[in-house]
Amino acid sequence: MTEYYSRVNYTYSSGSANFSIPFSYIDKEHIKVFINGEETQNYTYLTSSQIQISDTLSSGDLVSVVRTTPINERMVEFTDTSILNEDTQNLAHEQIFDVMQEVYDSLNAHKEDVETLKPYIETAASNIEHIINIDDNMNDINSVASNIENINSVNSNKTNIDIVANSS
């Protein structure tokens, strides 16, 4: 199983609906929670690294906690050197670092999807190969069909020959 930097999955069994957030995030708005693939807003922060879901969960539900750092705007805009301090530089770099981890995790998640689907893809490819072979052999199939008509004609003539032979 792949280790992620910006997401974690839990399979709910029973009891407490408290779930850990084992990765860093810049802002609580960057955390998304999903139950069986559907996003929910029904959770509260118990601490900065733990949430409690208020939705009713059933045994076997998949709970996913995912960090989604915005990429459409910079969190720090340097306009002059007066704000060039440790905190603003760290925030700017943390945003880039978080987004890179999220892209990495997303690619790995899709890699797992491909690995899961690989046997089905191979079966489909094999079936396509059989269909191509059938298409390649269609002339032979048509020839056999034509020969069957000739055989049926011979069988019909044999019946006539048998009738003539038996009548003499």
C-alpha positions in Angstrom: 0.0 0.0 0.0 1.2 3.4 -0.9 2.1 5.9 1.8 0.7 9.3 1.2 1.9 12.8 2.3 -1.4 14.7 2.0 -4.2 12.2 2.5 -5.2 9.4 4.8 -7.9 6.7 4.5 -9.7 5.1 7.4 -12.2 2.2 7.3 -14.7 2.9 10.1 -15.6 -0.1 12.2 -17.5 1.2 15.3 -17.3 3.6 18.2 -15.6 7.0 18.1 -15.9 9.0 14.9 -12.6 10.8 15.7 -9.9 10.7 13.0 -6.3 11.9 12.9 -4.8 14.3 10.4 -1.2 12.9 10.2 0.1 15.6 7.9 0.7 19.3 8.1 -1.6 22.0 6.5 -1.5 25.7 6.3 -5.1 26.5 6.8 -8.2 24.4 8.0 -9.9 25.4 4.7 -7.4 23.2 3.0 -8.7 20.0 4.7 -11.5 18.1 2.9 -13.2 15.1 4.5 -15.0 12.4 2.4 -17.2 9.5 3.4 -17.4 6.8 0.8 -16.2 9.4 -1.8 -18.7 12.0 -0.9 -17.5 15.2 0.6 -18.9 16.2 4.0 -18.8 19.4 5.9 -20.1 17.8 9.1 -17.0 17.6 11.2 -15.3 19.7 13.8 -11.7 20.1 14.9 -10.9 18.6 18.3 -7.3 19.6 17.9 -5.2 20.8 15.0 -4.5 17.1 14.2 -7.8 15.5 15.0 -11.3 15.8 13.7 -14.7 14.4 14.8 -17.3 13.6 12.2 -20.9 14.2 13.2 -22.4 12.2 10.3 -23.7 8.8 11.2 -21.1 6.3 10.1 -21.7 2.6 9.3 -19.2 -0.2 9.7 -17.1 -0.4 6.6 -17.5 3.3 5.6 -14.4 4.7 4.0 -13.4 8.0 5.6 -10.8 10.0 3.7 -9.0 13.1 5.0 -7.3 15.0 2.2 -5.3 18.2 2.1 -6.0 20.4 -0.9 -3.8 23.5 -1.0 -5.0 26.2 -3.4 -2.8 26.5 -6.5 -4.7 29.3 -8.2 -3.2 32.1 -6.0 -0.1 32.7 -4.1 -0.4 32.9 -0.3 2.4 35.4 -0.2 3.0 38.2 -2.7 6.4 39.8 -2.4 6.1 43.4 -3.4 9.3 44.8 -1.7 11.9 43.5 0.7 10.2 44.9 3.8 8.1 41.7 4.1 11.0 39.5 3.3 11.2 37.8 6.6 11.4 34.2 7.8 7.6 33.7 8.2 6.6 34.9 4.8 9.3 33.0 3.1 8.4 29.8 5.0 4.7 30.2 4.1 5.5 30.7 0.4 7.7 27.6 0.3 5.3 25.6 2.4 2.5 26.3 -0.1 4.8 25.0 -2.9 5.9 22.0 -0.9 2.3 21.0 0.0 1.1 21.3 -3.6 4.0 19.1 -4.7 3.1 16.4 -2.2 -0.5 16.6 -3.2 0.4 16.1 -6.9 2.7 13.2 -6.0 -0.1 11.6 -3.9 -2.6 12.0 -6.7 -0.3 10.4 -9.2 0.3 7.5 -6.8 -3.4 7.1 -6.2 -4.0 6.8 -10.0 -1.1 4.4 -10.3 -2.9 2.1 -7.7 -6.0 2.4 -9.8 -4.1 1.3 -12.9 -2.6 -1.6 -11.0 -6.0 -2.6 -9.8 -7.4 -2.4 -13.3 -4.4 -4.1 -15.0 -5.9 -7.7 -15.0 -9.1 -6.3 -16.6 -7.1 -4.3 -19.2 -5.1 -7.4 -20.1 -8.3 -9.5 -20.5 -9.8 -6.9 -22.7 -6.6 -6.7 -24.8 -6.7 -10.5 -25.1 -10.3 -10.4 -26.2 -9.5 -7.8 -28.8 -6.7 -9.9 -30.1 -9.2 -12.8 -30.5 -11.6 -10.6 -32.4 -8.8 -9.4 -34.7 -7.8 -13.1 -35.3 -11.4 -13.9 -36.2 -11.5 -10.9 -38.6 -8.2 -12.1 -40.1 -9.7 -15.6 -40.6 -13.0 -14.3 -42.0 -12.1 -15.4 -45.6 -11.4 -19.0 -44.3 -14.8 -18.9 -42.4 -16.6 -17.7 -45.6 -14.8 -20.5 -47.6 -16.0 -23.1 -45.0 -19.5 -21.8 -45.2 -19.4 -22.0 -49.0 -18.1 -25.6 -48.8 -20.9 -26.5 -46.4 -23.4 -25.4 -49.1 -21.5 -27.7 -51.5 -21.6 -30.6 -49.0 -25.4 -30.1 -48.5 -25.8 -30.2 -52.3 -23.8 -33.4 -52.5 -25.9 -34.9 -49.7 -29.0 -34.0 -51.6 -27.7 -35.6 -54.7 -26.7 -38.7 -52.7 -30.3 -39.1 -51.6 -31.4 -38.9 -55.2 -28.7 -41.5 -56.2 -29.8 -43.8 -53.3 -33.4 -43.5 -54.5 -32.4 -44.4 -58.1 -30.1 -47.2 -56.9 -32.9 -48.7 -54.7 -35.5 -48.5 -57.4 -33.6 -50.7 -59.8 
